Every structure is written in C-alpha cells, then in structure tokens.
Short mmCIF file of C-alpha atoms and ligand atoms in Angstrom, two decimals:
data_model
loop_
_atom_site.label_atom_id
_atom_site.label_comp_id
_atom_site.label_asym_id
_atom_site.label_seq_id
_atom_site.Cartn_x
_atom_site.Cartn_y
_atom_site.Cartn_z
CA MET A 1 0.00 0.00 0.00
CA PRO A 2 1.47 3.37 -0.93
CA LEU A 3 1.98 6.00 1.75
CA PRO A 4 -0.80 8.62 1.94
CA ASP A 5 -0.71 11.64 -0.36
CA GLY A 6 0.92 14.54 1.44
CA PHE A 7 3.27 12.27 3.40
CA LEU A 8 6.27 14.46 4.22
CA TRP A 9 9.77 13.28 3.28
CA GLY A 10 13.00 14.95 4.35
CA GLY A 11 15.88 15.06 6.79
CA ALA A 12 16.69 16.20 10.33
CA MET A 13 19.55 18.13 11.91
CA ALA A 14 20.30 20.18 15.00
CA ALA A 15 21.76 23.69 15.27
CA ASN A 16 24.58 22.58 17.57
CA GLN A 17 25.65 19.85 15.18
CA VAL A 18 25.64 21.79 11.91
CA GLU A 19 25.62 25.59 12.29
CA GLY A 20 29.10 26.26 13.64
CA ALA A 21 29.67 30.05 13.81
CA TRP A 22 29.51 29.59 17.56
CA ARG A 23 30.36 33.23 18.29
CA ALA A 24 28.98 34.84 15.14
CA GLY A 25 25.90 37.03 14.98
CA GLY A 26 25.74 37.66 18.71
CA ARG A 27 25.29 34.00 19.68
CA GLY A 28 26.01 33.24 23.32
CA PRO A 29 27.76 30.09 24.61
CA ALA A 30 25.73 26.87 24.85
CA VAL A 31 26.49 23.69 26.77
CA THR A 32 27.44 21.97 23.50
CA ASP A 33 30.31 24.45 22.99
CA VAL A 34 32.28 22.81 25.80
CA GLN A 35 31.86 19.21 24.62
CA THR A 36 35.25 18.00 23.49
CA TYR A 37 36.41 15.49 20.92
CA LYS A 38 38.82 12.90 22.26
CA PRO A 39 40.52 11.66 19.08
CA HIS A 40 41.45 8.28 20.49
CA ALA A 41 38.12 7.52 22.15
CA ASP A 42 37.07 3.92 21.54
CA PRO A 43 34.26 4.14 18.94
CA LYS A 44 32.17 1.96 21.22
CA GLU A 45 32.42 4.49 24.02
CA TYR A 46 29.04 6.15 24.01
CA ALA A 47 28.01 9.55 25.31
CA ILE A 48 31.60 10.18 26.42
CA HIS A 49 31.34 13.78 25.22
CA HIS A 50 28.35 14.58 27.35
CA VAL A 51 30.44 14.30 30.55
CA VAL A 52 31.68 17.62 31.99
CA THR A 53 33.00 19.11 35.23
CA LEU A 54 33.27 22.74 36.34
CA ASP A 55 36.98 22.56 35.60
CA SER A 56 36.46 21.15 32.11
CA ILE A 57 33.89 23.86 31.40
CA ARG A 58 36.19 26.64 32.61
CA GLU A 59 39.09 25.21 30.62
CA ALA A 60 36.95 24.93 27.48
CA MET A 61 35.70 28.50 27.82
CA SER A 62 39.26 29.77 28.20
CA THR A 63 40.00 28.92 24.56
CA ASP A 64 38.58 29.74 21.15
CA ASP A 65 39.83 26.39 19.88
CA THR A 66 37.51 24.70 17.40
CA THR A 67 39.72 21.74 16.50
CA TYR A 68 38.86 19.75 19.60
CA PHE A 69 35.46 21.40 20.02
CA PRO A 70 33.82 20.27 16.77
CA LYS A 71 30.34 21.54 17.65
CA ARG A 72 31.74 25.08 17.61
CA ARG A 73 32.38 24.74 13.89
CA GLY A 74 29.78 22.16 12.81
CA ILE A 75 29.70 22.01 9.00
CA ASP A 76 29.37 25.81 8.73
CA PHE A 77 25.69 25.50 7.90
CA TYR A 78 25.32 29.03 9.29
CA HIS A 79 27.02 30.40 6.18
CA ARG A 80 26.44 27.57 3.69
CA TYR A 81 22.75 26.80 4.21
CA PRO A 82 21.57 28.15 0.83
CA GLU A 83 23.77 25.56 -0.92
CA ASP A 84 22.68 22.78 1.43
CA LEU A 85 18.99 23.63 1.11
CA ALA A 86 19.36 23.52 -2.68
CA LEU A 87 20.77 20.00 -2.40
CA PHE A 88 17.88 18.97 -0.12
CA ALA A 89 15.41 20.43 -2.62
CA GLU A 90 17.18 18.48 -5.39
CA MET A 91 16.43 15.29 -3.45
CA GLY A 92 12.79 16.39 -3.36
CA PHE A 93 12.47 17.21 0.35
CA THR A 94 9.06 18.49 1.42
CA VAL A 95 10.12 18.89 5.07
CA LEU A 96 13.35 19.66 6.89
CA ARG A 97 13.75 19.39 10.66
CA VAL A 98 16.07 21.99 12.15
CA SER A 99 16.45 23.51 15.60
CA ILE A 100 16.75 27.09 16.84
CA ALA A 101 19.76 27.77 19.04
CA TRP A 102 18.31 29.43 22.14
CA THR A 103 21.52 31.46 22.62
CA ARG A 104 21.38 32.93 19.13
CA LEU A 105 18.22 34.70 20.23
CA PHE A 106 18.99 35.10 23.96
CA PRO A 107 22.77 34.83 24.47
CA THR A 108 22.58 34.17 28.23
CA GLY A 109 18.97 32.99 28.25
CA GLU A 110 17.99 35.94 30.49
CA GLU A 111 17.82 38.89 28.09
CA THR A 112 14.42 40.57 27.90
CA GLU A 113 14.73 41.36 24.19
CA PRO A 114 16.00 38.99 21.47
CA ASN A 115 19.26 39.41 19.59
CA GLU A 116 18.03 40.70 16.21
CA GLU A 117 20.96 39.18 14.31
CA GLY A 118 19.88 35.78 15.55
CA VAL A 119 16.29 36.43 14.55
CA ALA A 120 17.44 37.54 11.10
CA PHE A 121 19.41 34.34 10.59
CA TYR A 122 16.44 32.07 11.24
CA LEU A 123 14.08 34.29 9.25
CA GLY A 124 16.44 33.91 6.30
CA LEU A 125 16.71 30.16 6.81
CA PHE A 126 12.96 29.51 7.08
CA THR A 127 12.14 31.92 4.22
CA GLU A 128 14.59 30.11 1.92
CA MET A 129 13.16 26.75 2.93
CA ARG A 130 9.64 27.92 2.08
CA ARG A 131 10.88 29.34 -1.24
CA LEU A 132 12.16 25.85 -2.10
CA GLY A 133 8.89 24.19 -1.08
CA ILE A 134 10.42 22.67 2.07
CA GLU A 135 8.30 22.90 5.24
CA PRO A 136 10.35 23.72 8.35
CA LEU A 137 9.80 21.33 11.29
CA VAL A 138 11.42 23.23 14.15
CA THR A 139 12.77 21.94 17.45
CA LEU A 140 12.86 24.63 20.13
CA SER A 141 15.39 22.86 22.38
CA HIS A 142 17.88 20.45 20.84
CA TYR A 143 20.65 20.00 23.44
CA ASP A 144 22.07 23.55 23.32
CA GLN A 145 20.97 24.94 26.70
CA PRO A 146 22.44 28.37 27.58
CA LEU A 147 25.78 27.77 29.32
CA ALA A 148 25.24 30.88 31.45
CA LEU A 149 22.14 29.29 32.99
CA ALA A 150 23.95 26.00 33.56
CA LEU A 151 26.66 27.84 35.51
CA LYS A 152 24.19 30.12 37.30
CA ASN A 153 21.61 27.64 38.62
CA ASN A 154 21.89 24.38 36.71
CA CYS A 155 19.40 25.65 34.15
CA TRP A 156 16.39 23.30 34.10
CA LEU A 157 16.95 22.25 37.71
CA ASP A 158 15.69 25.72 38.62
CA ARG A 159 11.99 26.37 38.04
CA SER A 160 12.75 29.96 36.96
CA THR A 161 14.00 28.58 33.64
CA ILE A 162 10.41 27.82 32.63
CA ALA A 163 9.63 31.55 32.30
CA LEU A 164 12.83 32.17 30.33
CA PHE A 165 11.92 29.35 27.95
CA GLU A 166 8.39 30.76 27.57
CA ARG A 167 9.94 34.09 26.55
CA PHE A 168 12.20 32.32 24.03
CA ALA A 169 9.27 30.33 22.61
CA ARG A 170 6.99 33.37 22.40
CA THR A 171 9.68 35.20 20.41
CA CYS A 172 10.01 32.22 18.05
CA PHE A 173 6.23 32.00 17.53
CA GLU A 174 5.93 35.78 17.02
CA ARG A 175 8.84 36.09 14.60
CA PHE A 176 8.66 32.75 12.72
CA GLY A 177 5.08 31.54 13.23
CA HIS A 178 4.05 32.65 9.73
CA LEU A 179 6.70 30.33 8.24
CA VAL A 180 6.65 27.38 10.67
CA ARG A 181 3.51 25.35 11.40
CA ARG A 182 4.98 22.24 13.08
CA TRP A 183 7.12 22.56 16.23
CA LEU A 184 8.78 20.19 18.69
CA SER A 185 9.40 21.36 22.26
CA PHE A 186 12.34 19.27 23.58
CA ASN A 187 14.51 16.88 21.61
CA GLU A 188 14.55 13.41 23.25
CA ILE A 189 13.17 14.94 26.46
CA ASP A 190 13.75 11.57 28.20
CA SER A 191 17.53 11.88 27.66
CA ILE A 192 17.93 14.24 30.63
CA THR A 193 18.18 11.14 32.85
CA ARG A 194 21.11 9.89 30.72
CA HIS A 195 23.04 13.11 30.02
CA PRO A 196 21.71 15.84 32.31
CA PHE A 197 24.25 18.46 31.22
CA THR A 198 23.42 18.28 27.50
CA SER A 199 19.66 17.94 27.90
CA GLY A 200 19.13 19.96 31.07
CA GLY A 201 22.14 22.21 31.63
CA ILE A 202 22.88 20.41 34.90
CA VAL A 203 26.53 20.28 36.04
CA PRO A 204 26.44 17.07 38.12
CA GLU A 205 29.15 18.01 40.63
CA THR A 206 27.27 21.17 41.63
CA VAL A 207 24.05 19.32 42.40
CA GLU A 208 23.31 19.15 46.13
CA GLY A 209 21.81 15.78 47.01
CA ASP A 210 20.65 13.01 44.72
CA LEU A 211 21.47 13.54 41.03
CA VAL A 212 18.56 11.31 39.93
CA GLN A 213 16.16 13.49 41.93
CA ALA A 214 17.67 16.54 40.23
CA GLU A 215 17.19 14.96 36.79
CA TYR A 216 13.50 14.26 37.41
CA THR A 217 12.98 17.69 38.92
CA ALA A 218 14.45 19.25 35.78
CA LEU A 219 12.41 16.88 33.60
CA HIS A 220 9.22 17.98 35.39
CA HIS A 221 10.13 21.62 34.71
CA GLN A 222 10.55 20.74 31.03
CA PHE A 223 7.15 18.99 31.02
CA VAL A 224 5.56 22.14 32.46
CA ALA A 225 7.41 24.33 29.97
CA SER A 226 6.36 22.08 27.09
CA ALA A 227 2.69 22.20 28.08
CA SER A 228 2.90 25.95 28.59
CA VAL A 229 4.37 26.66 25.15
CA THR A 230 1.88 24.23 23.61
CA ARG A 231 -0.93 26.38 25.06
CA MET A 232 0.88 29.52 23.87
CA LEU A 233 1.28 28.18 20.32
CA HIS A 234 -2.38 27.19 20.05
CA GLU A 235 -3.44 30.66 21.26
CA MET A 236 -1.13 32.45 18.83
CA TRP A 237 -1.41 30.12 15.82
CA PRO A 238 -4.55 27.93 16.07
CA ASP A 239 -3.59 25.90 12.98
CA ALA A 240 -0.06 25.18 14.17
CA GLU A 241 0.93 21.87 15.78
CA MET A 242 3.22 21.04 18.70
CA GLY A 243 4.85 17.64 18.96
CA CYS A 244 6.76 15.92 21.74
CA MET A 245 9.95 14.01 20.89
CA LEU A 246 10.97 10.69 22.39
CA THR A 247 14.09 8.55 22.13
CA ALA A 248 12.49 5.27 21.07
CA LEU A 249 14.83 2.85 22.82
CA THR A 250 12.82 -0.19 21.84
CA THR A 251 13.66 -3.04 24.18
CA TYR A 252 12.88 -6.77 24.05
CA PRO A 253 13.31 -9.40 26.78
CA ASN A 254 16.67 -11.11 26.20
CA THR A 255 14.98 -14.48 26.86
CA CYS A 256 11.41 -15.67 27.49
CA HIS A 257 12.35 -16.22 31.15
CA PRO A 258 9.60 -14.41 33.12
CA ASP A 259 12.24 -12.40 35.02
CA ASP A 260 13.54 -10.95 31.75
CA VAL A 261 9.98 -10.18 30.64
CA ALA A 262 9.21 -8.46 33.96
CA ALA A 263 12.43 -6.44 33.79
CA THR A 264 11.59 -5.33 30.26
CA GLN A 265 8.09 -4.33 31.32
CA ALA A 266 9.49 -2.18 34.15
CA LYS A 267 12.01 -0.56 31.80
CA GLU A 268 9.39 0.12 29.13
CA ARG A 269 7.17 1.87 31.69
CA MET A 270 9.89 4.44 32.33
CA LEU A 271 10.72 4.68 28.61
CA TYR A 272 7.13 5.78 27.93
CA LEU A 273 6.92 8.17 30.90
CA CYS A 274 7.66 11.25 28.79
CA THR A 275 5.11 10.52 26.09
CA ASP A 276 2.58 9.53 28.77
CA VAL A 277 2.93 13.00 30.31
CA GLN A 278 3.16 15.04 27.09
CA ALA A 279 0.71 13.08 24.92
CA ALA A 280 -1.71 11.61 27.48
CA GLY A 281 -1.44 14.49 29.98
CA ALA A 282 -0.46 12.83 33.26
CA TYR A 283 2.18 10.80 35.07
CA PRO A 284 0.92 7.19 35.13
CA PRO A 285 0.38 5.94 38.72
CA LEU A 286 2.82 3.04 38.35
CA ALA A 287 5.54 5.35 37.01
CA LEU A 288 4.99 7.71 39.97
CA ARG A 289 5.23 4.74 42.31
CA ALA A 290 8.44 3.56 40.61
CA LEU A 291 9.92 7.03 41.10
CA GLU A 292 8.78 7.09 44.73
CA ARG A 293 10.42 3.72 45.35
CA ARG A 294 13.59 5.21 43.82
CA GLY A 295 13.37 8.05 46.33
CA VAL A 296 12.27 10.59 43.73
CA THR A 297 9.55 13.15 44.44
CA VAL A 298 8.02 15.03 41.51
CA PRO A 299 7.94 18.74 42.52
CA PHE A 300 4.37 19.51 41.48
CA ALA A 301 3.47 23.18 41.93
CA PRO A 302 -0.15 24.37 42.14
CA GLY A 303 -1.66 24.21 38.66
CA ASP A 304 0.90 21.81 37.17
CA VAL A 305 -1.43 18.81 37.05
CA GLU A 306 -4.18 20.82 35.35
CA LEU A 307 -1.73 22.40 32.87
CA LEU A 308 -0.29 19.04 31.84
CA ARG A 309 -3.75 17.54 31.42
CA ALA A 310 -5.16 20.46 29.41
CA HIS A 311 -2.27 21.06 27.01
CA THR A 312 -1.10 17.80 25.49
CA VAL A 313 0.75 17.68 22.18
CA ASP A 314 -0.86 17.34 18.75
CA PHE A 315 1.49 14.62 17.52
CA ILE A 316 4.22 12.34 18.79
CA SER A 317 7.64 12.31 17.16
CA PHE A 318 10.57 10.08 17.95
CA SER A 319 14.07 9.04 17.03
CA TYR A 320 14.68 5.38 16.18
CA TYR A 321 18.11 3.96 15.32
CA MET A 322 18.38 0.63 17.01
CA SER A 323 16.80 -1.74 19.49
CA MET A 324 18.22 -3.66 22.44
CA THR A 325 17.26 -6.33 24.96
CA GLU A 326 16.91 -6.44 28.74
CA SER A 327 18.20 -9.26 30.95
CA VAL A 328 18.39 -9.86 34.68
CA ARG A 329 21.70 -11.70 34.23
CA PRO A 330 24.54 -9.47 35.48
CA ASP A 331 26.95 -11.12 33.06
CA ALA A 332 24.77 -10.50 29.98
CA GLU A 333 26.85 -9.08 27.13
CA ARG A 334 26.07 -5.41 26.57
CA THR A 335 26.53 -3.15 23.57
CA PRO A 336 26.16 0.63 23.13
CA GLY A 337 23.12 2.22 21.55
CA ASN A 338 21.93 5.81 21.35
CA THR A 339 23.50 7.08 24.63
CA VAL A 340 22.56 3.80 26.30
CA LEU A 341 24.14 0.43 27.00
CA GLY A 342 21.75 -2.38 26.13
CA VAL A 343 22.00 -6.13 26.36
CA LYS A 344 23.06 -7.48 22.99
CA ASN A 345 20.49 -9.16 20.74
CA PRO A 346 22.12 -12.25 19.15
CA TYR A 347 19.80 -12.04 16.11
CA LEU A 348 20.88 -8.55 15.02
CA GLU A 349 23.95 -7.04 13.33
CA SER A 350 25.73 -4.11 14.96
CA SER A 351 27.22 -0.97 13.45
CA GLU A 352 30.87 -0.08 14.10
CA TRP A 353 29.60 1.95 17.04
CA GLY A 354 27.78 -1.06 18.44
CA TRP A 355 24.24 0.10 17.60
CA GLN A 356 22.10 -2.90 16.71
CA ILE A 357 20.29 -2.61 13.39
CA ASP A 358 16.62 -3.66 13.66
CA PRO A 359 14.21 -2.55 10.89
CA VAL A 360 11.34 -4.68 12.28
CA GLY A 361 11.85 -2.79 15.54
CA LEU A 362 10.75 0.36 13.76
CA ARG A 363 7.44 -1.27 12.84
CA ILE A 364 7.07 -2.54 16.41
CA THR A 365 7.75 0.96 17.75
CA LEU A 366 5.26 2.63 15.40
CA ILE A 367 2.51 0.18 16.30
CA ASP A 368 3.27 0.36 20.04
CA LEU A 369 3.13 4.16 20.08
CA TYR A 370 0.00 4.40 17.94
CA ASP A 371 -1.71 1.67 19.96
CA ARG A 372 -0.83 3.47 23.21
CA TYR A 373 -1.73 7.06 22.29
CA GLY A 374 -3.79 7.08 19.09
CA LYS A 375 -2.14 10.35 18.05
CA PRO A 376 -0.48 11.08 14.69
CA LEU A 377 3.18 10.03 14.59
CA PHE A 378 6.25 11.52 12.92
CA ILE A 379 9.63 9.79 12.58
CA VAL A 380 12.08 12.66 13.08
CA GLU A 381 15.34 10.73 13.35
CA ASN A 382 16.40 7.46 11.78
CA GLY A 383 19.71 6.66 10.10
CA LEU A 384 23.02 4.84 10.14
CA GLY A 385 26.33 6.32 11.22
CA MET A 386 29.15 4.73 9.22
CA ARG A 387 32.62 5.52 7.94
CA ASP A 388 32.33 6.42 4.21
CA GLU A 389 35.25 6.12 1.80
CA LEU A 390 35.93 8.49 -1.08
CA THR A 391 36.87 6.66 -4.32
CA GLU A 392 39.67 7.84 -6.60
CA ASP A 393 37.14 9.67 -8.76
CA GLY A 394 35.52 11.39 -5.77
CA ARG A 395 32.50 9.12 -5.49
CA ILE A 396 31.04 7.70 -2.29
CA HIS A 397 29.44 4.29 -2.68
CA ASP A 398 27.28 3.63 0.40
CA PRO A 399 25.20 0.51 -0.33
CA TYR A 400 25.08 -0.21 3.44
CA ARG A 401 23.22 3.04 4.02
CA ILE A 402 20.79 2.37 1.15
CA ASP A 403 20.21 -1.13 2.58
CA TYR A 404 19.56 0.30 6.08
CA PHE A 405 16.98 2.76 4.77
CA ARG A 406 15.40 0.28 2.33
CA ARG A 407 14.78 -2.19 5.16
CA HIS A 408 13.47 0.52 7.53
CA PHE A 409 11.17 2.05 4.91
CA THR A 410 9.78 -1.40 4.14
CA GLU A 411 8.79 -1.84 7.80
CA MET A 412 7.55 1.76 8.09
CA ILE A 413 5.20 1.18 5.15
CA ARG A 414 4.01 -2.10 6.68
CA ALA A 415 3.11 -0.23 9.88
CA VAL A 416 1.11 2.32 7.87
CA ASP A 417 -0.59 -0.57 6.09
CA GLU A 418 -1.57 -1.90 9.53
CA GLY A 419 -3.26 1.42 10.22
CA VAL A 420 -0.67 3.66 11.87
CA ASP A 421 -1.27 7.39 11.17
CA LEU A 422 2.26 8.43 10.20
CA ARG A 423 2.57 12.02 8.92
CA GLY A 424 6.17 12.10 7.77
CA TYR A 425 9.76 10.98 7.93
CA THR A 426 12.98 12.93 8.37
CA SER A 427 16.18 10.90 8.20
CA TRP A 428 19.07 11.60 10.52
CA ALA A 429 20.87 13.19 8.89
CA PRO A 430 20.55 14.45 5.30
CA ILE A 431 24.15 15.67 5.36
CA ASP A 432 27.23 14.59 7.31
CA LEU A 433 27.41 16.47 10.61
CA ILE A 434 28.92 16.38 14.10
CA SER A 435 27.82 13.39 16.16
CA ALA A 436 26.06 14.29 19.42
CA SER A 437 27.60 11.55 21.55
CA THR A 438 31.17 11.45 20.22
CA SER A 439 31.62 14.80 18.40
CA GLN A 440 32.93 12.91 15.38
CA ILE A 441 32.04 13.66 11.77
CA SER A 442 33.66 10.36 10.73
CA LYS A 443 30.49 8.72 11.99
CA ARG A 444 28.79 9.80 8.79
CA TYR A 445 24.98 9.82 8.41
CA GLY A 446 24.38 11.91 5.32
CA PHE A 447 23.20 11.39 1.79
CA ILE A 448 25.64 14.24 1.21
CA HIS A 449 29.32 13.93 2.10
CA VAL A 450 31.12 16.86 3.70
CA ASP A 451 34.85 17.09 3.08
CA LEU A 452 35.91 17.55 6.72
CA ASP A 453 37.63 15.14 9.07
CA ASP A 454 37.14 14.81 12.83
CA LEU A 455 39.61 17.63 13.52
CA GLY A 456 38.07 20.00 11.00
CA HIS A 457 40.63 19.55 8.21
CA GLY A 458 39.21 19.70 4.68
CA THR A 459 37.47 21.99 2.22
CA GLY A 460 33.95 21.54 3.57
CA GLU A 461 32.94 20.67 0.00
CA ARG A 462 29.63 18.88 -0.35
CA ARG A 463 29.40 15.73 -2.52
CA ARG A 464 26.37 13.62 -3.39
CA LYS A 465 26.70 9.99 -2.25
CA ASP A 466 25.07 7.11 -4.13
CA SER A 467 22.33 7.18 -1.46
CA PHE A 468 21.51 10.78 -2.52
CA TRP A 469 20.13 9.56 -5.86
CA TRP A 470 18.44 6.56 -4.25
CA TYR A 471 16.60 8.73 -1.68
CA GLN A 472 15.62 11.16 -4.47
CA LYS A 473 13.93 8.24 -6.26
CA VAL A 474 12.23 7.02 -3.05
CA ILE A 475 10.77 10.48 -2.41
CA ALA A 476 9.65 10.90 -6.03
CA SER A 477 7.73 7.62 -5.76
CA ASN A 478 6.41 8.40 -2.25
CA GLY A 479 8.05 5.24 -1.01
CA ALA A 480 6.76 2.94 -3.74
CA ASP A 481 10.18 2.47 -5.41
CA LEU A 482 12.73 1.19 -2.89
CA GLY A 483 14.76 -0.73 -5.49
C1 LIG B 501 20.09 11.61 18.89
C2 LIG B 501 20.11 13.12 18.76
C3 LIG B 501 20.64 13.63 17.48
C4 LIG B 501 21.70 12.74 16.83
C5 LIG B 501 21.42 11.26 16.98
C6 LIG B 501 22.58 10.39 16.50
O1 LIG B 501 20.26 11.35 20.24
O2 LIG B 501 18.79 13.64 18.91
O3 LIG B 501 21.10 14.93 17.77
O4 LIG B 501 22.93 13.10 17.31
O5 LIG B 501 21.12 10.93 18.29
O6 LIG B 501 23.45 10.13 17.58
P1 LIG B 501 25.01 10.46 17.45
O7 LIG B 501 25.09 11.81 16.85
O8 LIG B 501 25.51 10.38 18.83
O9 LIG B 501 25.58 9.40 16.52
#
C-alpha cells in the first residue's frame, strides 16, 4: 500500500551539530560548545562527550579552539545553508527538521529582548526553505541549553527557567510563526536522565543531594514548559501543531524467562513516561510509584497537574536507530546504543559503534506508540552512522546506508498498512554532521558527504553519495520504489 498523499519526506539536523559560527551574529555560549572530541576515544564508548566538570567547562571557555570542540564549527551550515537547502530540494524534500539555538536569540537565556541578528538568521533560513517548497519542522530545544544558565543555577533544575523558555518560545512564535507550522518542544526529552548536562544544563558536581532526583525535577520543569508553550502556540497560531519528541529505545526481553519479561516491562514503563505526560497528559500511577520507590519526588506546583492535562501535544515524534534487549543476568553481554548500553540481541547485526540494526523494531515501535496514544506520529530521526570512503574519482558508494533505509522504509510502510497514522519521515541526517555523543564527523549519516575530518581539516565541499540519488527516487515515488 502506498503512503498517503501529502506524506512528508526529508531530513533532520540540529543547530549545535551543523551551524558552527559559535560566536557569530551575537550567539552566546551553549552547553554543547564545551563538549570536546577525544581523538582516540574507543568508537564503542558512548556519550563520552556529554560528561563535563566545572573545571572542564572553565578550561573549554578559556579557549577559542575549534579543533577539539567540533560543535563550535559544525559544518558551517550558518554560512552555507543556501547551498545545502538547494541539495535537499534536489532530493525532493518536502520537510526539513532543524532547531533554533536558544543562545542565538537570547545569548545568556535571560535577556528581555531577542538578539536581532539571531532572529534575522532564522528568518532567512525559514524563508529560503519555504521558497524551495520545504516545510520547516522546528525543534525549540535540541541540546544547546544556555551555558550561562547552567553555571548560574543548573538551568532546568531551577523552576525559573520555565519563564525564560516561555519568553524564548513566544519570540520564536511571534517572529517565525508565519513560516513554521509544526514545532517540537524538547529533543529526546527523556535523555535528561542519561546526560543531564546536554539535555538539562545540569553540572552534576554542583548538584546538592541526589542527582537522579535533580534529573526528574528538571524533567518535570521541562514537562511544564512544554505544556505551557503548547498552550501559547495554540493561542497564537490555532492551525499550528506542537509535537513531543521521544528517544524510542525499543527493548525486548533477552529471553522468554519471566524475570527478563518483567524487567523489560518495568524498563518500558519508564521509557514511555515522557510521552505519557506530554501526549496523554499525566504521570501514570505506576511510574509515579516507581519514582517514589527510587526516592524521587516530583515537585508539582499548584496548577501543574491541570496544565499538563489540558495542554497535550498534537502529535508524537521520535528518534529510532536501534533496538536492544533487557536481561536480569549481570553477566549479559552489553553493547552501546543511542546514549545507552543495552544487552546485545544475538539475532541482530551491529554498526561499528555497536548500535544494533533492527528494521522490524521500527514497525514494532510505530505500532506500540499508535496503539498506546492514538495520536499522529512523525519519525524525526532514523539513520546509520558509518565511515564512508571516497573513491579515486571522488565518489562515495554507500550501499550499506541504502540497505539500512530500504529495510526501515519497508517496515515503516508495513506499519502504515496496519493502520498507523504516520505524517512524515525525516532521516538523521541528510548531510554529514557532528555526532552528538562522540563529536565525530567520521560517523557519517548523510546522503551528502562533507569534506571535513574529525579535527576539521578539509574543504567543507559537499558531494552527493550514491544514497543521494536513491533517496531522491524514493521520495519521487512516495516510497513505492525502494529498489
Ligand atoms: C540523537 C540526537 C541527534 C543525533 C542522533 C545520532 O540522540 O537527537 O542529535 O545526534 O542521536 O546520535 P550520534 O550523533 O551520537 O551518533
């Protein structure tokens, strides 16, 4: 069965992983600016670059170095976006997911008026996208919390950040709302419990008391902020839509032993907590009890429960790269995934970075989420990070990437055929960019190659890979031709 007419095809990226120009145009420092690249890190080390200390932050901010701070330079999308957008349009994109860097608009997060140079940049970006027939799908918060807030009060740990985020969101809706109709509040909002600095601006060593409590306190503040800006968007732009965004860490029992099944059930409950709150409007009782048993108290303020219930999202988006298993055996072999360490599934292949490739898992995830919430879905990240080789004649043959997408699209279409309401798909990523967890570019995701190495050497030249032409054909056929 073909995908519905109007199904949106495109790609996804994040400001902190592509823009570069970290001090241009009045941008203030973000937490991603202090994430270093450790050239000899074992590729299977995951999330190593999310770990910071006050000393490492101070040391990072004492230098303008961009060699070992790859997110400061990205792929220079800030200056090169017209060329990149033209390449995306050549593939036939009808949607492109990007994020707005909070500190381009509010350099410390606390200014009362936005930085007009930052506003002008995004106005230019979204206007050009619309000119090319590409709908912007915009993430408000994609890992680049204001560093000033992190150092001042641990950012999202402090409830005062909600009002600052509301000011940022209101500015975005006022200045870009005529160009952007689909928004996402927080990228992988669940990830704050895995890397609190990147997702919440929390510097672990400065947290008094239990770090897990701090993570869930900050997560609650983000839930409140998400519901608040959802209400704001609907008031300002009644036809616009707000989505939540989940890391779909699809997990199977490692064996049919009831203990493995029970452990998987308990894990899945916490994996769905964020969509339960943002899409269904409340913390499920069993999740609250699980938090309580962990010694975590959710800091509800008067009005929070009513706000969360009244202002749920219009659609659910998620990232899906891999799946994993859960086992009660302490000696079970583990392998990295997307900022997680899961028990290895013996039936699946792994990428060089250890992520287990599971196309059927995408269908399982789509059906699970639609079954659970009955809201429209949007796949906003899916892709394969691999090392690509340039041939003598400057070509990049990436059959492994075509195979990954072909198998995932096949399962995605099967899920739609089973009745899932899927609105669109943006691959991660349409163009090579800086990896979130390792700050490498050598972990290449794109249909477009960027001539840069992990330390920033190269021309930055863009080259179409074989997968570029394949994806162009897939989009032209609305998914019917995956050959
Ligand atoms: C997700 C992030 C993206 C992207 C992706 C790939 O967690 O939302 O920003 O980075 O993971 O992971 P990585 O870049 O670590 O390979």
